[in-house]
Coordinates of C-alpha atoms in Angstrom, one line a residue:
M1 CA 90.3 -10.8 -93.9
L2 CA 90.1 -14.5 -93.6
N3 CA 92.7 -14.6 -90.9
M4 CA 91.0 -11.8 -89.0
G5 CA 87.7 -13.8 -89.1
K6 CA 89.4 -16.9 -87.8
K7 CA 91.0 -15.0 -84.8
K8 CA 87.6 -13.5 -83.9
T9 CA 85.9 -16.8 -84.0
A10 CA 88.6 -18.3 -81.7
L11 CA 88.2 -15.4 -79.3
E12 CA 84.5 -15.7 -79.2
A13 CA 84.8 -19.4 -78.6
A14 CA 87.1 -18.8 -75.6
M15 CA 84.8 -16.2 -74.2
A16 CA 81.8 -18.5 -74.7
G17 CA 83.6 -21.3 -72.9
K18 CA 84.5 -19.0 -70.0
A19 CA 80.9 -17.9 -69.8
A20 CA 79.6 -21.4 -69.8
S21 CA 82.1 -22.3 -67.0
L22 CA 80.9 -19.3 -65.0
N23 CA 77.3 -20.3 -65.6
L24 CA 77.9 -23.8 -64.4
E25 CA 79.7 -22.4 -61.3
R26 CA 76.8 -20.1 -60.6
I27 CA 74.3 -22.9 -61.1
G28 CA 76.3 -25.1 -58.7
M29 CA 76.5 -22.3 -56.1
S30 CA 72.8 -21.6 -56.4
T31 CA 72.0 -25.3 -56.1
G32 CA 74.3 -25.6 -53.1
F33 CA 72.8 -22.5 -51.5
V34 CA 69.2 -23.9 -51.9
L35 CA 70.2 -27.3 -50.6
L36 CA 72.0 -25.8 -47.6
L37 CA 69.0 -23.7 -46.8
I38 CA 66.8 -26.8 -47.0
V39 CA 69.1 -28.7 -44.7
S40 CA 69.2 -25.8 -42.2
G41 CA 65.4 -25.4 -42.3
L42 CA 64.7 -29.1 -41.9
C43 CA 67.2 -29.4 -39.0
G44 CA 65.6 -26.4 -37.4
F45 CA 62.1 -27.8 -37.8
Q46 CA 63.2 -31.2 -36.4
A47 CA 64.8 -29.5 -33.4
T48 CA 61.6 -27.4 -32.8
M49 CA 59.3 -30.5 -32.9
V50 CA 61.7 -32.4 -30.6
W51 CA 61.7 -29.6 -28.2
L52 CA 57.9 -29.4 -28.2
E53 CA 57.7 -33.2 -27.6
N54 CA 60.2 -32.9 -24.7
Q55 CA 58.1 -30.1 -23.1
A56 CA 54.9 -32.2 -23.6
E57 CA 56.6 -35.3 -22.0
A58 CA 57.9 -33.2 -19.0
N59 CA 54.3 -32.0 -18.5
L60 CA 52.9 -35.5 -18.8
L61 CA 55.3 -36.9 -16.2
A62 CA 54.4 -34.1 -13.8
V63 CA 50.7 -34.8 -14.3
R64 CA 51.3 -38.6 -13.9
D65 CA 53.2 -38.1 -10.7
Q66 CA 50.5 -35.9 -9.2
A67 CA 47.8 -38.4 -10.2
A68 CA 49.8 -41.3 -8.7
T69 CA 50.0 -39.4 -5.4
R70 CA 46.3 -38.8 -5.3
I71 CA 45.4 -42.4 -6.3
G72 CA 47.9 -43.8 -3.8
A73 CA 46.2 -41.7 -1.1
L74 CA 42.8 -43.1 -2.0
V75 CA 44.1 -46.7 -2.0
R76 CA 45.6 -46.2 1.5
R77 CA 42.4 -44.6 2.7
D78 CA 40.3 -47.6 1.6
Q79 CA 42.8 -50.1 3.0
D80 CA 42.9 -48.3 6.3
A81 CA 39.1 -48.0 6.5
L82 CA 38.7 -51.7 5.9
K83 CA 41.4 -52.6 8.4
L84 CA 39.6 -50.4 11.0
A85 CA 36.2 -51.9 10.2
L86 CA 37.6 -55.5 10.5
A87 CA 38.9 -54.6 13.9
A88 CA 35.4 -53.9 15.3
A89 CA 34.6 -55.9 18.4
E90 CA 31.0 -56.6 17.3
L91 CA 32.3 -58.1 14.0
H92 CA 34.7 -60.4 15.9
T93 CA 31.9 -61.6 18.1
A94 CA 29.7 -62.4 15.1
L95 CA 32.5 -64.1 13.2
V96 CA 33.4 -66.3 16.2
A97 CA 29.8 -67.3 16.6
E98 CA 29.3 -68.1 13.0
L99 CA 32.5 -70.0 12.7
A100 CA 31.5 -72.1 15.8
A101 CA 28.1 -72.8 14.3
A102 CA 29.6 -73.9 11.0
A103 CA 32.2 -76.1 12.9
A104 CA 29.3 -77.8 14.8
K105 CA 27.8 -78.8 11.5
G106 CA 31.0 -80.6 10.7
S107 CA 31.5 -78.9 7.4
P108 CA 33.2 -75.7 6.2
P109 CA 30.9 -72.7 6.4
E110 CA 29.5 -71.2 3.3
T111 CA 30.9 -67.9 2.2
A112 CA 28.7 -64.8 2.5
S113 CA 28.0 -61.7 0.7
T114 CA 26.0 -58.6 1.4
D115 CA 23.3 -59.5 -1.1
Q116 CA 22.8 -63.2 -0.3
P117 CA 22.0 -65.1 3.0
A118 CA 24.8 -67.4 4.0
A119 CA 26.8 -68.5 7.0
F120 CA 28.6 -65.2 7.5
Q121 CA 25.6 -63.0 6.8
Q122 CA 25.6 -61.3 10.2
S123 CA 29.3 -60.4 9.9
A124 CA 28.7 -59.1 6.4
A125 CA 25.9 -56.9 7.7
I126 CA 28.1 -55.5 10.5
L127 CA 30.9 -54.7 8.1
G128 CA 28.4 -53.0 5.7
Q129 CA 27.4 -50.6 8.6
H130 CA 31.1 -49.5 8.8
L131 CA 31.5 -49.3 5.0
P132 CA 28.3 -47.9 3.6
L133 CA 29.6 -48.0 0.0
L134 CA 30.4 -51.8 0.2
N135 CA 29.6 -53.6 -3.0
L136 CA 30.4 -57.1 -1.7
V137 CA 32.1 -58.8 1.2
T138 CA 32.9 -62.4 1.4
F139 CA 34.4 -64.0 4.5
Y140 CA 36.6 -67.2 4.4
P141 CA 37.8 -69.3 7.4
A142 CA 41.4 -68.8 8.4
E143 CA 42.5 -72.1 6.7
L144 CA 41.4 -70.8 3.3
T145 CA 40.8 -74.3 2.1
E146 CA 39.0 -72.9 -0.9
L147 CA 42.4 -72.1 -2.5
I148 CA 43.2 -75.8 -2.5
D149 CA 39.9 -77.6 -2.8
A150 CA 37.9 -75.2 -5.0
D151 CA 37.6 -75.2 -8.7
L152 CA 39.6 -72.0 -9.3
A153 CA 37.9 -71.4 -12.7
K154 CA 34.6 -71.2 -10.9
F155 CA 36.0 -69.6 -7.7
G156 CA 37.8 -66.9 -9.7
Y157 CA 41.5 -66.7 -10.4
A158 CA 41.7 -63.0 -9.5
K159 CA 39.9 -63.6 -6.2
A160 CA 42.2 -66.5 -5.5
D161 CA 45.3 -64.4 -6.3
I162 CA 44.4 -61.6 -3.9
L163 CA 43.4 -64.0 -1.1
A164 CA 46.6 -66.0 -1.5
E165 CA 48.6 -62.8 -1.1
A166 CA 46.8 -61.9 2.1
R167 CA 47.3 -65.4 3.5
E168 CA 51.0 -65.4 2.5
T169 CA 51.8 -62.1 4.0
K170 CA 49.2 -62.2 6.9
A171 CA 48.6 -58.6 6.0
P172 CA 46.4 -56.6 3.6
A173 CA 47.0 -57.7 0.0
R174 CA 47.8 -55.2 -2.7
A175 CA 44.6 -53.6 -4.1
Q176 CA 43.5 -54.3 -7.6
A177 CA 40.6 -53.8 -9.9
Q178 CA 38.1 -56.6 -10.4
S179 CA 34.5 -56.9 -11.8
C180 CA 31.8 -55.7 -9.4
A181 CA 29.4 -58.3 -7.9
I182 CA 26.1 -56.4 -7.7
T183 CA 26.7 -53.6 -10.2
T184 CA 28.4 -53.4 -13.6
G185 CA 31.9 -52.2 -14.3
D186 CA 35.0 -52.4 -12.1
C187 CA 35.4 -52.3 -8.4
L188 CA 38.3 -51.9 -6.1
A189 CA 39.2 -55.4 -4.7
L190 CA 40.8 -55.7 -1.3
A191 CA 41.7 -58.7 0.8
Q192 CA 42.7 -58.6 4.5
P193 CA 43.0 -60.9 7.5
V194 CA 40.5 -60.4 10.3
L195 CA 42.9 -60.2 13.3
A196 CA 42.1 -60.6 17.0
G197 CA 45.5 -59.7 18.4
D198 CA 47.9 -62.1 16.6
Q199 CA 45.2 -64.6 15.8
I200 CA 43.6 -64.7 12.4
L201 CA 39.9 -65.3 12.7
A202 CA 39.1 -65.2 9.0
Y203 CA 39.9 -63.5 5.7
A204 CA 37.7 -60.8 4.2
Y205 CA 37.4 -60.3 0.4
V206 CA 35.8 -56.9 -0.3
L207 CA 34.7 -55.0 -3.3
L208 CA 34.4 -51.2 -3.1
P209 CA 33.6 -48.5 -5.6
I210 CA 36.6 -47.6 -7.8
D211 CA 35.1 -44.5 -9.5
G212 CA 37.0 -42.1 -7.1
I213 CA 40.3 -43.6 -8.2
Y214 CA 39.4 -43.3 -11.9
A215 CA 38.3 -39.7 -11.3
E216 CA 41.7 -38.8 -9.8
L217 CA 43.3 -39.2 -13.2
G218 CA 42.1 -35.7 -13.7
A219 CA 41.5 -33.8 -17.0
A220 CA 43.0 -34.9 -20.3
P221 CA 46.6 -33.6 -20.4
L222 CA 48.0 -31.7 -23.4
G223 CA 50.4 -33.4 -25.7
G224 CA 49.7 -37.1 -24.8
S225 CA 47.9 -39.4 -22.5
I226 CA 48.0 -40.8 -19.0
E227 CA 46.9 -44.4 -18.6
L228 CA 46.0 -46.3 -15.4
R229 CA 47.1 -49.9 -15.8
Q230 CA 47.0 -53.0 -13.6
G231 CA 49.9 -55.3 -13.3
S232 CA 50.1 -58.9 -12.1
A233 CA 52.4 -61.2 -10.3
K234 CA 53.3 -62.7 -13.7
G235 CA 54.6 -59.4 -15.0
S236 CA 51.8 -58.8 -17.5
D237 CA 49.6 -55.7 -17.4
W238 CA 46.5 -54.3 -19.0
P239 CA 44.8 -50.9 -19.3
L240 CA 42.0 -49.9 -17.0
K241 CA 41.4 -46.2 -18.0
R242 CA 43.1 -43.7 -20.2
I243 CA 42.7 -39.9 -20.5
G244 CA 44.1 -37.9 -23.4
E245 CA 45.3 -39.0 -26.8
S246 CA 48.5 -40.4 -28.0
S247 CA 50.0 -41.5 -31.3
G248 CA 53.1 -43.3 -32.3
D249 CA 55.0 -45.8 -30.3
D250 CA 58.2 -44.5 -28.8
G251 CA 60.0 -47.4 -27.0
S252 CA 61.7 -45.0 -24.5
L253 CA 58.2 -44.3 -23.0
S254 CA 58.0 -47.8 -21.7
E255 CA 60.2 -46.5 -18.8
N256 CA 57.6 -43.8 -18.0
I257 CA 55.7 -46.0 -15.6
Q258 CA 54.9 -45.0 -12.0
P259 CA 53.8 -47.9 -9.7
I260 CA 51.2 -47.0 -7.0
A261 CA 52.1 -48.3 -3.6
A262 CA 50.0 -51.0 -1.9
S263 CA 48.3 -51.9 -5.2
H264 CA 48.8 -53.5 -8.5
F265 CA 48.1 -50.2 -10.2
Q266 CA 50.6 -48.3 -12.2
L267 CA 50.4 -45.1 -14.3
S268 CA 52.0 -44.7 -17.7
A269 CA 52.6 -41.5 -19.6
R270 CA 52.7 -41.5 -23.4
R271 CA 53.3 -38.3 -25.3
K272 CA 51.8 -37.6 -28.7
T273 CA 54.2 -37.9 -31.6
L274 CA 54.4 -34.8 -33.7
F275 CA 55.2 -34.6 -37.4
K276 CA 59.0 -34.3 -37.9
P277 CA 61.3 -34.4 -41.0
G278 CA 63.0 -37.4 -39.4
L279 CA 59.8 -39.5 -39.9
I280 CA 60.4 -39.2 -43.7
F281 CA 64.1 -38.6 -44.0
S282 CA 66.2 -40.9 -41.8
A283 CA 69.2 -38.5 -42.0
F284 CA 67.2 -36.0 -39.9
D285 CA 65.9 -38.6 -37.4
S286 CA 67.7 -37.3 -34.3
R287 CA 66.5 -36.1 -30.9
S288 CA 69.7 -34.3 -30.1
L289 CA 68.8 -30.6 -29.8
G290 CA 72.4 -29.6 -29.7
G291 CA 73.4 -31.6 -32.7
L292 CA 70.4 -30.5 -34.8
A293 CA 71.1 -26.8 -33.9
L294 CA 74.7 -27.2 -34.8
V295 CA 74.0 -28.7 -38.2
A296 CA 71.3 -26.1 -38.8
G297 CA 73.7 -23.2 -37.9
L298 CA 76.6 -24.6 -40.0
S299 CA 74.4 -25.1 -43.0
L300 CA 73.1 -21.6 -42.7
L301 CA 76.6 -20.1 -42.4
A302 CA 77.7 -22.2 -45.4
A303 CA 74.8 -20.9 -47.4
L304 CA 75.6 -17.3 -46.5
G305 CA 79.2 -18.0 -47.5
L306 CA 78.1 -19.0 -51.0
I307 CA 76.2 -15.8 -51.4
Y308 CA 79.3 -13.8 -50.4
Q309 CA 81.4 -15.7 -52.9
R310 CA 79.0 -14.8 -55.7

């Protein structure tokens, strides 16, 4: 009886050990199954969010390009309108007379604006008849001695910059945004030579309304923002107006900048960053849709394989 009891105990012990081993194996398979499902789900979620971001970015770039085309057309329209107005014969007659009167005084003429009497006031009034929305016009003699002799801090660095470009190229300077003279807010600043044939009579510095350009940004796009920025000759830039919302800072978006011809303006597109597993777990921080789909699929197949083995 004693021997029989000992054999039974040994058998039970062997069976218990086998059961424990099976339990551990099942626990391991169950744990692996859950982990593989989690990996598959997270990769699928990451891929979905990346796809949505890519779609939003493609839409933003299309909106940006359309806005750039519209804004570029407005800039060209205003540049052409100013060039045509400066070619008016009555303006040339007034400018020549006012330049001669100033030279007779033996001193450089004062500059003139549409809201203040000065040496070029008649010329300013004539230009205002051609450009009814004129905010300000200032004429400068062809020598532009103000760029050398004037206190640029008082004269205005932005004004000096655009006039210097017009003098250097002997052509219309690139348009830019500057503070309005007789109203608040921004205006479109233009500078062009006044040409009589090949002779430069003077230079005109003009401020026009910029609201139409801002309006051409359109409605706020889905999935991000479009921003009108102004660059400079020194390479820096700053925002003028933004529509839409954005979050995050994806360095690749720095390339999504569209310059606008004949101006210092540029449009940038920035998509909104969606929540993704990769923001928390670096192992999932990938933008490769193919790679994410492959890992998700293999993980799911492995999980199904564990179920089959069970």
